[in-house]
Amino acid sequence: MPTLFITAPDGVEHRIDGADNDDLMHIARDAGLPLWGQCNGSLACGTCHVIVDLAWAERLPPPSEDELDLLDSLRTVTDESRLSCRIRITEALDGLRVTIAEPD
């Protein structure tokens, strides 16, 4: 089971055990972290925006054009921004570090 490190907007880091093949958004929400995910992963809102730690950014599969388009509409986007609903957790992501972005 991969271990994930998710920093909340208040700066507190949480160590979460993730299930293989689940997405990061659902794992974070199930753990009670403040990640909205209003559209429940349908790629329609951007409220599951996270900033991936620079050491991990290149290790994730590249974002789709649809994800990039939605990220471009957010005010707080960075080069390491991703939508957590699009990050599928696998053993290869054991130790992944992300920060939940401030809501737009």
PDB file of C-alpha atoms in Angstrom:
ATOM      1  CA  MET A   1       0.000   0.000   0.000  1.00  0.00           C
ATOM      2  CA  PRO A   2       1.621   3.288  -1.080  1.00  0.00           C
ATOM      3  CA  THR A   3       2.226   5.941   1.560  1.00  0.00           C
ATOM      4  CA  LEU A   4       1.344   9.498   0.531  1.00  0.00           C
ATOM      5  CA  PHE A   5       2.325  12.781   2.165  1.00  0.00           C
ATOM      6  CA  ILE A   6      -0.334  15.439   1.707  1.00  0.00           C
ATOM      7  CA  THR A   7       0.126  18.933   3.082  1.00  0.00           C
ATOM      8  CA  ALA A   8      -3.096  20.768   3.874  1.00  0.00           C
ATOM      9  CA  PRO A   9      -3.478  24.492   3.127  1.00  0.00           C
ATOM     10  CA  ASP A  10      -2.742  25.225   6.805  1.00  0.00           C
ATOM     11  CA  GLY A  11       0.749  23.746   6.343  1.00  0.00           C
ATOM     12  CA  VAL A  12       0.182  20.535   8.300  1.00  0.00           C
ATOM     13  CA  GLU A  13       1.530  17.442   6.551  1.00  0.00           C
ATOM     14  CA  HIS A  14      -0.544  14.252   6.748  1.00  0.00           C
ATOM     15  CA  ARG A  15       0.754  10.743   6.142  1.00  0.00           C
ATOM     16  CA  ILE A  16      -1.940   8.739   4.372  1.00  0.00           C
ATOM     17  CA  ASP A  17      -1.993   5.138   3.199  1.00  0.00           C
ATOM     18  CA  GLY A  18      -3.327   5.035  -0.348  1.00  0.00           C
ATOM     19  CA  ALA A  19      -5.030   2.177  -2.118  1.00  0.00           C
ATOM     20  CA  ASP A  20      -3.628   0.971  -5.418  1.00  0.00           C
ATOM     21  CA  ASN A  21      -5.568   2.225  -8.432  1.00  0.00           C
ATOM     22  CA  ASP A  22      -7.601   4.781  -6.483  1.00  0.00           C
ATOM     23  CA  ASP A  23      -7.217   8.450  -7.324  1.00  0.00           C
ATOM     24  CA  LEU A  24      -5.522  10.932  -5.037  1.00  0.00           C
ATOM     25  CA  MET A  25      -8.653  13.077  -4.689  1.00  0.00           C
ATOM     26  CA  HIS A  26     -10.749  10.274  -3.191  1.00  0.00           C
ATOM     27  CA  ILE A  27      -7.926   9.122  -0.928  1.00  0.00           C
ATOM     28  CA  ALA A  28      -7.460  12.648   0.462  1.00  0.00           C
ATOM     29  CA  ARG A  29     -11.179  13.249   0.941  1.00  0.00           C
ATOM     30  CA  ASP A  30     -11.683   9.851   2.592  1.00  0.00           C
ATOM     31  CA  ALA A  31      -8.913  10.809   5.024  1.00  0.00           C
ATOM     32  CA  GLY A  32     -10.853  13.957   5.956  1.00  0.00           C
ATOM     33  CA  LEU A  33      -8.495  16.420   4.286  1.00  0.00           C
ATOM     34  CA  PRO A  34      -9.907  19.710   2.960  1.00  0.00           C
ATOM     35  CA  LEU A  35      -9.964  18.840  -0.734  1.00  0.00           C
ATOM     36  CA  TRP A  36     -13.291  19.753  -2.322  1.00  0.00           C
ATOM     37  CA  GLY A  37     -13.510  17.801  -5.548  1.00  0.00           C
ATOM     38  CA  GLN A  38     -16.968  19.246  -6.205  1.00  0.00           C
ATOM     39  CA  CYS A  39     -17.411  17.498  -9.560  1.00  0.00           C
ATOM     40  CA  ASN A  40     -16.348  14.171  -7.998  1.00  0.00           C
ATOM     41  CA  GLY A  41     -13.621  13.641 -10.561  1.00  0.00           C
ATOM     42  CA  SER A  42     -15.487  14.425 -13.771  1.00  0.00           C
ATOM     43  CA  LEU A  43     -12.877  17.025 -14.819  1.00  0.00           C
ATOM     44  CA  ALA A  44     -15.336  19.900 -14.600  1.00  0.00           C
ATOM     45  CA  CYS A  45     -14.348  22.102 -11.655  1.00  0.00           C
ATOM     46  CA  GLY A  46     -10.674  22.249 -10.612  1.00  0.00           C
ATOM     47  CA  THR A  47     -11.476  22.141  -6.878  1.00  0.00           C
ATOM     48  CA  CYS A  48      -9.157  19.152  -6.386  1.00  0.00           C
ATOM     49  CA  HIS A  49      -6.100  21.198  -7.404  1.00  0.00           C
ATOM     50  CA  VAL A  50      -2.835  20.117  -5.799  1.00  0.00           C
ATOM     51  CA  ILE A  51       0.776  21.192  -6.169  1.00  0.00           C
ATOM     52  CA  VAL A  52       3.045  18.189  -6.699  1.00  0.00           C
ATOM     53  CA  ASP A  53       6.425  18.297  -4.969  1.00  0.00           C
ATOM     54  CA  LEU A  54       9.089  19.138  -7.530  1.00  0.00           C
ATOM     55  CA  ALA A  55      10.900  15.834  -6.884  1.00  0.00           C
ATOM     56  CA  TRP A  56       7.742  13.973  -7.943  1.00  0.00           C
ATOM     57  CA  ALA A  57       6.418  16.153 -10.759  1.00  0.00           C
ATOM     58  CA  GLU A  58       8.385  14.403 -13.508  1.00  0.00           C
ATOM     59  CA  ARG A  59       7.490  10.949 -12.167  1.00  0.00           C
ATOM     60  CA  LEU A  60       3.763  11.341 -12.818  1.00  0.00           C
ATOM     61  CA  PRO A  61       2.199  10.610 -16.185  1.00  0.00           C
ATOM     62  CA  PRO A  62       1.758  13.841 -18.145  1.00  0.00           C
ATOM     63  CA  PRO A  63      -1.560  15.671 -17.810  1.00  0.00           C
ATOM     64  CA  SER A  64      -4.121  15.366 -20.587  1.00  0.00           C
ATOM     65  CA  GLU A  65      -5.071  18.361 -22.722  1.00  0.00           C
ATOM     66  CA  ASP A  66      -8.398  18.547 -20.855  1.00  0.00           C
ATOM     67  CA  GLU A  67      -6.608  18.680 -17.506  1.00  0.00           C
ATOM     68  CA  LEU A  68      -4.241  21.378 -18.777  1.00  0.00           C
ATOM     69  CA  ASP A  69      -7.176  23.439 -20.079  1.00  0.00           C
ATOM     70  CA  LEU A  70      -8.901  23.298 -16.699  1.00  0.00           C
ATOM     71  CA  LEU A  71      -5.685  24.121 -14.830  1.00  0.00           C
ATOM     72  CA  ASP A  72      -5.199  27.161 -17.074  1.00  0.00           C
ATOM     73  CA  SER A  73      -8.463  28.578 -15.722  1.00  0.00           C
ATOM     74  CA  LEU A  74      -7.220  28.582 -12.104  1.00  0.00           C
ATOM     75  CA  ARG A  75      -5.598  31.606 -10.443  1.00  0.00           C
ATOM     76  CA  THR A  76      -3.151  29.695  -8.256  1.00  0.00           C
ATOM     77  CA  VAL A  77      -1.707  27.392 -10.914  1.00  0.00           C
ATOM     78  CA  THR A  78       2.027  26.571 -10.941  1.00  0.00           C
ATOM     79  CA  ASP A  79       4.223  24.442 -13.177  1.00  0.00           C
ATOM     80  CA  GLU A  80       3.697  21.572 -10.717  1.00  0.00           C
ATOM     81  CA  SER A  81      -0.103  21.936 -10.546  1.00  0.00           C
ATOM     82  CA  ARG A  82      -2.238  18.880 -11.154  1.00  0.00           C
ATOM     83  CA  LEU A  83      -5.818  17.824 -10.541  1.00  0.00           C
ATOM     84  CA  SER A  84      -5.773  15.150  -7.860  1.00  0.00           C
ATOM     85  CA  CYS A  85      -8.706  13.355  -9.499  1.00  0.00           C
ATOM     86  CA  ARG A  86      -6.349  12.566 -12.396  1.00  0.00           C
ATOM     87  CA  ILE A  87      -3.509  11.125 -10.292  1.00  0.00           C
ATOM     88  CA  ARG A  88      -3.978   7.358 -10.115  1.00  0.00           C
ATOM     89  CA  ILE A  89      -2.096   5.876  -7.163  1.00  0.00           C
ATOM     90  CA  THR A  90       0.211   2.900  -7.736  1.00  0.00           C
ATOM     91  CA  GLU A  91       3.113   1.354  -5.821  1.00  0.00           C
ATOM     92  CA  ALA A  92       5.419   3.443  -8.033  1.00  0.00           C
ATOM     93  CA  LEU A  93       4.035   6.540  -6.269  1.00  0.00           C
ATOM     94  CA  ASP A  94       4.941   5.332  -2.782  1.00  0.00           C
ATOM     95  CA  GLY A  95       6.192   8.452  -0.968  1.00  0.00           C
ATOM     96  CA  LEU A  96       4.418  10.949  -3.248  1.00  0.00           C
ATOM     97  CA  ARG A  97       4.275  14.443  -1.760  1.00  0.00           C
ATOM     98  CA  VAL A  98       1.663  17.020  -2.712  1.00  0.00           C
ATOM     99  CA  THR A  99       0.193  20.194  -1.224  1.00  0.00           C
ATOM    100  CA  ILE A 100      -3.489  21.002  -1.470  1.00  0.00           C
ATOM    101  CA  ALA A 101      -3.752  24.318  -3.301  1.00  0.00           C
ATOM    102  CA  GLU A 102      -5.594  27.268  -1.814  1.00  0.00           C
ATOM    103  CA  PRO A 103      -9.113  27.383  -3.263  1.00  0.00           C
ATOM    104  CA  ASP A 104      -9.651  29.810  -6.126  1.00  0.00           C
TER     105      ASP A 104
END
